[in-house]
Short mmCIF file of C-alpha atoms and ligand atoms in Angstrom, two decimals:
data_model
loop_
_atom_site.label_atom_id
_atom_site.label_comp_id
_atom_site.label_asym_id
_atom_site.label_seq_id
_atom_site.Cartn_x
_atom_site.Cartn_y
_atom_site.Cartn_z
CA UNK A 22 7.99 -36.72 -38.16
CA UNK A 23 5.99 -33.13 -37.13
CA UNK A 24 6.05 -30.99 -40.68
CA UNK A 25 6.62 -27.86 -41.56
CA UNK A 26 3.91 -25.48 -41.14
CA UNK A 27 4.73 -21.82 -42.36
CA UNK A 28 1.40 -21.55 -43.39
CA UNK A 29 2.08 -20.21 -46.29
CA UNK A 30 3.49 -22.34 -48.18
CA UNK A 31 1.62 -23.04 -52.20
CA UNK A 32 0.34 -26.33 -51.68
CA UNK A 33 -1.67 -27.87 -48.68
CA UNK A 34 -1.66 -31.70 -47.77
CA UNK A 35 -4.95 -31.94 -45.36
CA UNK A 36 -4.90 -35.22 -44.03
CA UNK A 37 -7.77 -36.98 -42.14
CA UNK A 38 -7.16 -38.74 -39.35
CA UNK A 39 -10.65 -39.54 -38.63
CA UNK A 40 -10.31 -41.37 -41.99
CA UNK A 41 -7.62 -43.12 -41.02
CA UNK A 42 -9.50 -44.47 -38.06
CA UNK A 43 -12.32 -45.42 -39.45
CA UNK A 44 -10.19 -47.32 -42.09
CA UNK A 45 -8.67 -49.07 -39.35
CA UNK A 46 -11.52 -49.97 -37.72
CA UNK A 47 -13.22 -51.32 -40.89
CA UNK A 48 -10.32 -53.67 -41.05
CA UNK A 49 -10.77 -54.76 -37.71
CA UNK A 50 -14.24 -55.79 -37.77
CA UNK A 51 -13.38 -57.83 -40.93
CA UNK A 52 -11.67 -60.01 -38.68
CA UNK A 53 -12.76 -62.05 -35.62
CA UNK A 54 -12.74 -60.23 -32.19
CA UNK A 55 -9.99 -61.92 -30.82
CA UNK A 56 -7.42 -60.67 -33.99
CA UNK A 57 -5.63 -57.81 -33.63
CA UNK A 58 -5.51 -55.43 -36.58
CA UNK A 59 -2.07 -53.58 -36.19
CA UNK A 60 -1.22 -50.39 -37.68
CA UNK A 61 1.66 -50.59 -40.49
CA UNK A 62 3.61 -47.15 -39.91
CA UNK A 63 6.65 -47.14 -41.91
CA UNK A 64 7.87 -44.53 -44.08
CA UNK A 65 6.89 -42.32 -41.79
CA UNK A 66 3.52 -43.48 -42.13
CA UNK A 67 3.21 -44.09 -45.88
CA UNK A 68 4.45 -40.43 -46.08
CA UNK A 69 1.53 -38.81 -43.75
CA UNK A 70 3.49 -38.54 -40.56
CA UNK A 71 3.92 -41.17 -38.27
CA UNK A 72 3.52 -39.81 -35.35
CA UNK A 73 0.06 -38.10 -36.05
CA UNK A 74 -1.29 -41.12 -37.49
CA UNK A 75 0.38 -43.50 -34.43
CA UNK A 76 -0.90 -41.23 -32.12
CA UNK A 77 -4.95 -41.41 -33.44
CA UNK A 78 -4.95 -45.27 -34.17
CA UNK A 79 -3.75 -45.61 -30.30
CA UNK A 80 -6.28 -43.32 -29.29
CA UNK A 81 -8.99 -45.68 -31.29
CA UNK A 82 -7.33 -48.83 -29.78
CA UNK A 83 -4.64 -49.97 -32.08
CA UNK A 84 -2.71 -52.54 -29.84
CA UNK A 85 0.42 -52.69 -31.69
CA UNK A 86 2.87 -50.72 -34.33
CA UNK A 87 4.73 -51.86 -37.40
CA UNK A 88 7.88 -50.18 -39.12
CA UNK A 89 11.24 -50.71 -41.16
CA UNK A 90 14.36 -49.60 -39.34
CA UNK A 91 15.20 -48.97 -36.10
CA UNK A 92 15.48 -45.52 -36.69
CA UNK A 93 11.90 -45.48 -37.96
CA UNK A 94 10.82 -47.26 -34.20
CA UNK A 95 13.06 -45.58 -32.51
CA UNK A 96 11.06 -42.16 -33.61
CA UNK A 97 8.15 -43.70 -32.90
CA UNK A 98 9.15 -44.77 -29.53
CA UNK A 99 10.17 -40.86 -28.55
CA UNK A 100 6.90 -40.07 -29.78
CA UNK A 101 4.71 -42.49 -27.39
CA UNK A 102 6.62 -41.30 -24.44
CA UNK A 103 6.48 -37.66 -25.24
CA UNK A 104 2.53 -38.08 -25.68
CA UNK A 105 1.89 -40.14 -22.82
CA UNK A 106 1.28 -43.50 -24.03
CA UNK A 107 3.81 -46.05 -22.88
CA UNK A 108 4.38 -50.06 -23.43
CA UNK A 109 2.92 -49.59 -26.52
CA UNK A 110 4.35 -52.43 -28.68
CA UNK A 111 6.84 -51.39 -31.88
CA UNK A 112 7.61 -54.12 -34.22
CA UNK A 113 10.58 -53.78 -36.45
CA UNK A 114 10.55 -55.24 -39.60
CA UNK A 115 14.12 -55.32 -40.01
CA UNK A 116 15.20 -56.79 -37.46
CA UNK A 117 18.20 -57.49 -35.10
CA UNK A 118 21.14 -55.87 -37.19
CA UNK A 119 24.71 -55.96 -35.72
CA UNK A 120 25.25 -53.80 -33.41
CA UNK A 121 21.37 -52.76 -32.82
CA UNK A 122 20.96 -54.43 -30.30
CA UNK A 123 21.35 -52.09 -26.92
CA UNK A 124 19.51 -49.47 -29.24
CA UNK A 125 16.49 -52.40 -29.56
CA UNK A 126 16.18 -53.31 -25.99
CA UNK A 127 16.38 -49.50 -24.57
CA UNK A 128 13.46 -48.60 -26.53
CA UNK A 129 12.06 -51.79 -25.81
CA UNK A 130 11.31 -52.55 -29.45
CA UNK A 131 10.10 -56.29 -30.88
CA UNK A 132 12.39 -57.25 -33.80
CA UNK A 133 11.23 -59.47 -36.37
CA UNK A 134 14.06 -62.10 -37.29
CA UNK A 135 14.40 -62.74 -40.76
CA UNK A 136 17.67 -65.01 -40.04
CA UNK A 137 19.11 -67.64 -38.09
CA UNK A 138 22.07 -64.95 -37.73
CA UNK A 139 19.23 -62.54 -36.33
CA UNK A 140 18.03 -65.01 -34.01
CA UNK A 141 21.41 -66.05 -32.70
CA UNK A 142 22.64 -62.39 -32.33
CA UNK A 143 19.22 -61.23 -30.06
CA UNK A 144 19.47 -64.91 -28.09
CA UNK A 145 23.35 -64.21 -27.19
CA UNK A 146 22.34 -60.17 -26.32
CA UNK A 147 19.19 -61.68 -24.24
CA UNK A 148 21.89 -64.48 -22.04
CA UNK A 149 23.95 -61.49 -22.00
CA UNK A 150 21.58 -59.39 -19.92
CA UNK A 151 19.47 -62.20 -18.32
CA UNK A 152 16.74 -60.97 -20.17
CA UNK A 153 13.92 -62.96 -21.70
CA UNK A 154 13.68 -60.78 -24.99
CA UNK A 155 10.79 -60.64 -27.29
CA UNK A 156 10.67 -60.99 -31.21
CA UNK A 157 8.89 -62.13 -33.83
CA UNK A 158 10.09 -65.16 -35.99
CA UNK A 159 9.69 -64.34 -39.92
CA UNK A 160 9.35 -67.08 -42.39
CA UNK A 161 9.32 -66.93 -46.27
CA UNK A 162 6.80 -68.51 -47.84
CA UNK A 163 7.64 -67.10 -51.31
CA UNK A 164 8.48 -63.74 -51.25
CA UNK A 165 12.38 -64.58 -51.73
CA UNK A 166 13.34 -60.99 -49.66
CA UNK A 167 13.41 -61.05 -46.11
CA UNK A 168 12.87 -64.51 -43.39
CA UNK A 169 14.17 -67.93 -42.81
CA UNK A 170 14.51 -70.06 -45.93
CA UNK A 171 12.94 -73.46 -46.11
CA UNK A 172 16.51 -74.90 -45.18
CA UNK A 173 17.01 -72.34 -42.05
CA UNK A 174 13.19 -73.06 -41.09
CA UNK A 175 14.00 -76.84 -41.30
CA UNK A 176 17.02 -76.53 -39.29
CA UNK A 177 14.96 -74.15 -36.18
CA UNK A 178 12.28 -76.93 -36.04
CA UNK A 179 14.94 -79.40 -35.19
CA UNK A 180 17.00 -77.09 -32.85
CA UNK A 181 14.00 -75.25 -30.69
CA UNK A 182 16.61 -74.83 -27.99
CA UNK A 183 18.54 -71.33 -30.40
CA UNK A 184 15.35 -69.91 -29.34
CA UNK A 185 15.98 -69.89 -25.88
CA UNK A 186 16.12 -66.69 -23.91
CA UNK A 187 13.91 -65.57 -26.76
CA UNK A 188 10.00 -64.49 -25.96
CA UNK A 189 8.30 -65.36 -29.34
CA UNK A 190 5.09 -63.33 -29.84
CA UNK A 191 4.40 -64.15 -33.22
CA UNK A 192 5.49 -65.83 -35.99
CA UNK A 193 4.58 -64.51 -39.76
CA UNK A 194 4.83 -64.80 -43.34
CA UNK A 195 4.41 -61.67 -45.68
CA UNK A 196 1.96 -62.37 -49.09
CA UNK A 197 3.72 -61.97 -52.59
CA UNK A 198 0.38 -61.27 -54.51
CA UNK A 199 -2.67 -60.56 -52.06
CA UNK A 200 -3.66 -58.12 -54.42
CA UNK A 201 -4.24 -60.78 -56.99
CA UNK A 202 -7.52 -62.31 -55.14
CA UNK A 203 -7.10 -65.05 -57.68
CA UNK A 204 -3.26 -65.56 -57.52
CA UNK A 205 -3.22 -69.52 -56.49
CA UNK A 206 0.23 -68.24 -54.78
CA UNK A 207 -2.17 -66.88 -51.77
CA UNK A 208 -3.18 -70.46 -51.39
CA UNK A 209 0.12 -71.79 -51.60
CA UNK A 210 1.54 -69.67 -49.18
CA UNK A 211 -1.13 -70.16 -46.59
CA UNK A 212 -0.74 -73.96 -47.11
CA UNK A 213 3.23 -73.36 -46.37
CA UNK A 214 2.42 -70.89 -43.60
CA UNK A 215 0.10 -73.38 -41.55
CA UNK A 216 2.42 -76.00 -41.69
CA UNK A 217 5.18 -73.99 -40.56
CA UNK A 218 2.80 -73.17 -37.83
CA UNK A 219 1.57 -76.47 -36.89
CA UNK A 220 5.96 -76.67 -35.28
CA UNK A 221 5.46 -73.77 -32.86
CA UNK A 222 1.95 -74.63 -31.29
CA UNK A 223 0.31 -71.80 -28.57
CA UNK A 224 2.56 -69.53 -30.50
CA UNK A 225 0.13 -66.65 -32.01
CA UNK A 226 0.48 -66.00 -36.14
CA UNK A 227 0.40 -63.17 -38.80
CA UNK A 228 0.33 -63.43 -42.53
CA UNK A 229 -1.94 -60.48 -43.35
CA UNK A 230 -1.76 -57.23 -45.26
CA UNK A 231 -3.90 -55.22 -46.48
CA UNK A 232 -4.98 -57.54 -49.09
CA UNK A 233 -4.61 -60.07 -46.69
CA UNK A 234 -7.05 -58.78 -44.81
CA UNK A 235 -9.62 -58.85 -47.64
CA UNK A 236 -9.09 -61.97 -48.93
CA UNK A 237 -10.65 -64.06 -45.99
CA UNK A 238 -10.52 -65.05 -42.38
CA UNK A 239 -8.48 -67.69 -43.10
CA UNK A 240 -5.57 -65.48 -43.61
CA UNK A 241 -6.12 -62.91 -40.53
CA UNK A 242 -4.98 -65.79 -37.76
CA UNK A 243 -3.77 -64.30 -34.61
CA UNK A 244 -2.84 -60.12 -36.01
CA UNK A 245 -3.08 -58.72 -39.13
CA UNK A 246 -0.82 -56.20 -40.42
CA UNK A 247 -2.67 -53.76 -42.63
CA UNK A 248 -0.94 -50.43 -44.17
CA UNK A 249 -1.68 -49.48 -47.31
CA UNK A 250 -5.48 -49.77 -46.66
CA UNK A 251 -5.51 -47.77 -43.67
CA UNK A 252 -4.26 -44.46 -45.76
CA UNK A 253 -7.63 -45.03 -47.94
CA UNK A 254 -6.19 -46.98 -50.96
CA UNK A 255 -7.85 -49.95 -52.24
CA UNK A 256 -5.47 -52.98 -52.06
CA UNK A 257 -7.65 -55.06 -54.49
CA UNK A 258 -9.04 -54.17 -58.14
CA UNK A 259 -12.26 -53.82 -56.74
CA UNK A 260 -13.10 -51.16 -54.87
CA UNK A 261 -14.39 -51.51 -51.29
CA UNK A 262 -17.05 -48.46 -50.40
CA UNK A 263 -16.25 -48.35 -46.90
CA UNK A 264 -12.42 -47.33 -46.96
CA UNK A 265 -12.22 -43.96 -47.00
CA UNK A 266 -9.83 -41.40 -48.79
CA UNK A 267 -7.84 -39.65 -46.00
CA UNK A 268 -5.74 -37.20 -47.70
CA UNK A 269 -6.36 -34.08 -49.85
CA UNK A 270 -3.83 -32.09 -51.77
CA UNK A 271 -4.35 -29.17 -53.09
CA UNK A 272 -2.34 -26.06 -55.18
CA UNK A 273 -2.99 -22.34 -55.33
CA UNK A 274 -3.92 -20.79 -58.43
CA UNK A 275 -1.28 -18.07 -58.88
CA UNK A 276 -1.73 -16.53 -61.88
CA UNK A 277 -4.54 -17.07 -64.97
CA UNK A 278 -3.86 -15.48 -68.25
CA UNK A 279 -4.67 -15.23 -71.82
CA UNK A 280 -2.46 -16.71 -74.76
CA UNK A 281 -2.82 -17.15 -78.17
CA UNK A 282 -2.99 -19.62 -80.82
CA UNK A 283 0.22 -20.69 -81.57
CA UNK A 284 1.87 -19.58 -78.10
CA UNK A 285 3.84 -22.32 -77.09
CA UNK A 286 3.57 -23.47 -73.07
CA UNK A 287 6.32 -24.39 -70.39
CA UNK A 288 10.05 -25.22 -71.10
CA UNK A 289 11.07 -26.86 -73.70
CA UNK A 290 7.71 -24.95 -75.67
CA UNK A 291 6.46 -28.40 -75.98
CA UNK A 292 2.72 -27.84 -75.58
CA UNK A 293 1.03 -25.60 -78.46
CA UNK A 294 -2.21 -24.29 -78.03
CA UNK A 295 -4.65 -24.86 -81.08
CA UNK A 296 -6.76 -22.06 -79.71
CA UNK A 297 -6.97 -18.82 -78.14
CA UNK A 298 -6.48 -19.33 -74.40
CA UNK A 299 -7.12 -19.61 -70.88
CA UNK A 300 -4.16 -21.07 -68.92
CA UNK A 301 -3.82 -21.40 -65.15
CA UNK A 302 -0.74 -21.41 -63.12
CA UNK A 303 -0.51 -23.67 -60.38
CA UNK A 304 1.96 -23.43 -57.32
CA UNK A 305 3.03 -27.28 -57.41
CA UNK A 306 5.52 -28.94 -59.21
CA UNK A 307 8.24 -31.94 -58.86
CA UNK A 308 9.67 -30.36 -56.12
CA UNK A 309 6.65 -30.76 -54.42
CA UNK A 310 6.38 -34.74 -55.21
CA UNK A 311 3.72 -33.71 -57.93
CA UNK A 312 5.81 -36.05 -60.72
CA UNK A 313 7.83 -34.82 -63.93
CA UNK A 314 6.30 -37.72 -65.85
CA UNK A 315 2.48 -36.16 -65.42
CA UNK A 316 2.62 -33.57 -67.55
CA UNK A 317 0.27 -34.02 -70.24
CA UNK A 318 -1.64 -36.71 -68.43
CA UNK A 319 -2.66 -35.46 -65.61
CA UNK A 320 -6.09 -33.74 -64.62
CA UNK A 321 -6.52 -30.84 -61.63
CA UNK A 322 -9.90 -29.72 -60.37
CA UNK A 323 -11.12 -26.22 -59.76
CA UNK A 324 -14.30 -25.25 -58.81
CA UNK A 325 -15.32 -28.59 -58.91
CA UNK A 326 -14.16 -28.94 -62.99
CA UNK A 327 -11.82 -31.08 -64.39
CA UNK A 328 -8.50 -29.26 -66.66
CA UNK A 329 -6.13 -31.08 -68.05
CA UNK A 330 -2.49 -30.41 -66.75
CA UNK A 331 -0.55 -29.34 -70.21
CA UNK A 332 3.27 -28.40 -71.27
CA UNK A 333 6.44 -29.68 -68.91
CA UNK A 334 5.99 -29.79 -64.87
CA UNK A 335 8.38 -27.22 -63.34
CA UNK A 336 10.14 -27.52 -60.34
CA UNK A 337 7.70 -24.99 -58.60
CA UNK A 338 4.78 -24.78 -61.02
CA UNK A 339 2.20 -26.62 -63.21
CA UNK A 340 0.46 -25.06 -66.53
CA UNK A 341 -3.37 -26.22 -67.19
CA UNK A 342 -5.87 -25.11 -69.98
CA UNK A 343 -9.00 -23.77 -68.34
CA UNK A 344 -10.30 -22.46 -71.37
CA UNK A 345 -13.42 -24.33 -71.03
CA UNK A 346 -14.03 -23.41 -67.45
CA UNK A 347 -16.72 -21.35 -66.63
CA UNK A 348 -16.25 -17.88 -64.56
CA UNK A 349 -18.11 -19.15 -61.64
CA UNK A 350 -15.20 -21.97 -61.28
CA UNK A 351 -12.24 -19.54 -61.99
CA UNK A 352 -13.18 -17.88 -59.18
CA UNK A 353 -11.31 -20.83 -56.93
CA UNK A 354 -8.12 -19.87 -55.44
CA UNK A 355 -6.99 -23.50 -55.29
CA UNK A 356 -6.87 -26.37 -57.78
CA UNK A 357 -7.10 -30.56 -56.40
CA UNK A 358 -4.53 -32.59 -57.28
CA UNK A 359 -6.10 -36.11 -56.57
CA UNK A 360 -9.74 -35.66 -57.07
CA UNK A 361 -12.79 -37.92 -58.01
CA UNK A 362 -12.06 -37.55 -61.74
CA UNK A 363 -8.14 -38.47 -61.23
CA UNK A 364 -8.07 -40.39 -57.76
CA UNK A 365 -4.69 -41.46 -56.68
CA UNK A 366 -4.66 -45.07 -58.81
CA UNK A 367 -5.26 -43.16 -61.82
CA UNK A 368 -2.03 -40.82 -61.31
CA UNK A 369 0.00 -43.80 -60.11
CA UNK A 370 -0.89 -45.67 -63.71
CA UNK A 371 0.04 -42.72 -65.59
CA UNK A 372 3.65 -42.85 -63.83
CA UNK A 373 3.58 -46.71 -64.12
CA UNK A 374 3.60 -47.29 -60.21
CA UNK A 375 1.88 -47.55 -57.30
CA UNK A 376 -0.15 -45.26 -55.29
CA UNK A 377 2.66 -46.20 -52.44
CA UNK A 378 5.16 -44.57 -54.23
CA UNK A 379 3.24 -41.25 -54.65
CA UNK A 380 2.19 -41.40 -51.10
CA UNK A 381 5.98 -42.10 -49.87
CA UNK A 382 6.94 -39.04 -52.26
CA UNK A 383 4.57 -36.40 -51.44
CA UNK A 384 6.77 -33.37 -51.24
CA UNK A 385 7.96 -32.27 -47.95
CA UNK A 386 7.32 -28.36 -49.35
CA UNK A 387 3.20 -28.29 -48.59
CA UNK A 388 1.50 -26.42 -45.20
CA UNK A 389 0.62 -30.04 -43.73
CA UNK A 390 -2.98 -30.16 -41.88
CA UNK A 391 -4.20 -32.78 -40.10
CA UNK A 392 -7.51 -32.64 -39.18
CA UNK A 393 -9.50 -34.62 -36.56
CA UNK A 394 -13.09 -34.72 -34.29
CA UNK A 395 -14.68 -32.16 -36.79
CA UNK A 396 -15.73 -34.39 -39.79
C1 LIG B 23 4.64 -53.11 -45.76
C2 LIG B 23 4.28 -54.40 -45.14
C3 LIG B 23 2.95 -54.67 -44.75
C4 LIG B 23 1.80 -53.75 -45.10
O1 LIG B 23 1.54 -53.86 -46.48
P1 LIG B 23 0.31 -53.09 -47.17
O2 LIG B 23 0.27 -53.65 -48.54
O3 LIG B 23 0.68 -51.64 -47.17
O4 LIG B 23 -0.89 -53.37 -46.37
C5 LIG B 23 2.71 -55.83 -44.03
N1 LIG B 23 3.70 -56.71 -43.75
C6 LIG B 23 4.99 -56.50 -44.16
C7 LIG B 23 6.03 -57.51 -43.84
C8 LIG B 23 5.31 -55.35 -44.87
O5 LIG B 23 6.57 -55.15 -45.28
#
């Protein structure tokens, strides 16, 4: 969770937690008072380090945490009570898997049950230990990938006594397209989703993601479950001014030199320059998460300039052509990676994915900084 910090290593991931915050809280006042906006920390907190992030949003107020595995919560749950903060609620998306459950109930985590198998398997370990267990109940409304089916929903409406011994805190539906605003599937699901509702009445409800959260109060119900938004990307095509970028990567410069025309650049000599000269080595490559596939479409700043990133991406390196730079630039030591001219959207189209996936695959090889109180 903690990274590596040797200080000198050739690229620097600052992350800002303040950011993250004030994401949060922008998401929070979108809904009514009485909704909770949880934080969504999986993947170790969309790559940025759980803990870190967990450990600001509490500080701001965030009532409750979201990840994947058990591991994941169990991490998390080691982190709360080495910092201090205890009862602080960890949901796990995954759920009840065999044999998890001791692990669950010792680090008093909240499983969300996909299954009826998950919901018999934490009622039996709940008899077992005379314990009135929590969980949340998750129901597919079109997603086809995890929670009840229509059949297994049907079947728990007419047998309410399987969740007996069973505390249930929520029950929730995940969206398939909130990103498409216009996608009648949002409707369709939140037509499904109140209905499955309307059987477990008093019971609090969830269907909200980050684009969840933007498309309306009538998705936000009882908790929202935001993730994506709180790291500063936009979940919807248009962009929303107050979510903030929180994370900054950057490369030392480690070498500028001359070539000719004619010299060929990087492995393979796949790049030839049509002019004399001015190329900049940079001390990031695919080792470092910065992607094989953007070479020769990617952009860097220095000084405040945009270069074009040209030739193969090494393992430890990156070539650009700063030919057209003027002195007063060169005389950066570092080069951004994401910047205003190439945010992270724009890099995640020219890989053909999502700004998730670079986030989850930022290199573990950078001097991580996070920074907080000083913005
Ligand atoms: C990952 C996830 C979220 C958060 O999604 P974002 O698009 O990152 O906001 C919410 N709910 C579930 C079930 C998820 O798996």
């Amino acid at each position: 969770m903690t990274k590596r910090q040797s200080g000198y290593a050739d690229s620097t991931i600052t992350v800002n937690l303040d950011a993250i915050v004030a994401n949060w809280r922008f998401l929070d006042s979108l809904s009514a008072p009485s909704t909770k906006t949880a934080a969504m920390v999986k993947a170790n907190g969309y790559g940025l380090d759980s803990g870190a992030v967990a450990t600001a949003l509490a500080a701001a107020g965030c009532p409750l945490f979201f990840v994947a595995s058990l591991g994941e919560a169990i991490q998390l749950r080691r982190h709360f009570n080495k910092i201090g903060i205890n009862d602080m609620p960890i949901m796990v998306l995954h759920g009840a898997q065999i044999g998890q459950e001791d692990a669950l109930a010792a680090n008093q985590l909240v499983p969300v049950l996909n299954d009826l198998e998950q919901i018999s398997r934490w009622r039996l370990f709940a008899n077992k230990t005379g314990a009135t267990l929590p969980a949340l109940l998750h129901f597919d409304t079109g997603m086809t990938r995890l929670g009840l089916d229509a059949d297994q929903a049907d079947w728990l409406i007419q047998n309410r006594g399987t969740l007996d011994g069973l505390d249930i805190a929520y029950v929730m539906s995940h969206l398939v397209s909130g990103e498409l605003a216009d996608d009648p599937v949002n409707a369709r699901q939140l037509v499904s989703f109140n209905e499955l509702r309307s059987w477990f009445a008093g019971v609090p409800a969830s269907l909200a993601n980050s684009a969840g959260c933007l498309l309306g109060t009538d998705y936000h119900f009882q908790m929202t479950r935001p993730g994506i938004a709180l790291y500063g990307v936009h979940p919807l095509e248009t962009r929303i001014p107050d979510l903030q970028p929180v994370f900054n990567w950057q490369a030392r410069i480690l070498q500028i030199r001359k070539a000719a025309a004619g010299d060929r650049v990087g492995y393979g000599g796949t790049f030839e320059l049509q002019r004399q000269s001015r190329i900049a080595t940079i001390g990031v490559g695919y080792a470092d998460g910065y992607r094989r596939q953007l070479g020769g479409k990617a952009t860097v700043s220095i000084g405040g300039k945009t270069a074009p990133v040209i030739g193969r991406i090494s393992m430890d390196s990156i070539t650009v052509d700063v030919t057209d730079l003027d002195q007063n630039s060169l005389r950066a030591d570092h080069a951004s990676l994401i910047h205003d001219a190439y945010p992270i959207e724009a890099m995640a189209a020219d890989l053909g994915t999502i700004s998730y996936e670079i986030m989850t695959t930022l290199g573990q090889r950078a001097d991580w900084h996070y920074q907080s109180g000083s913005f």
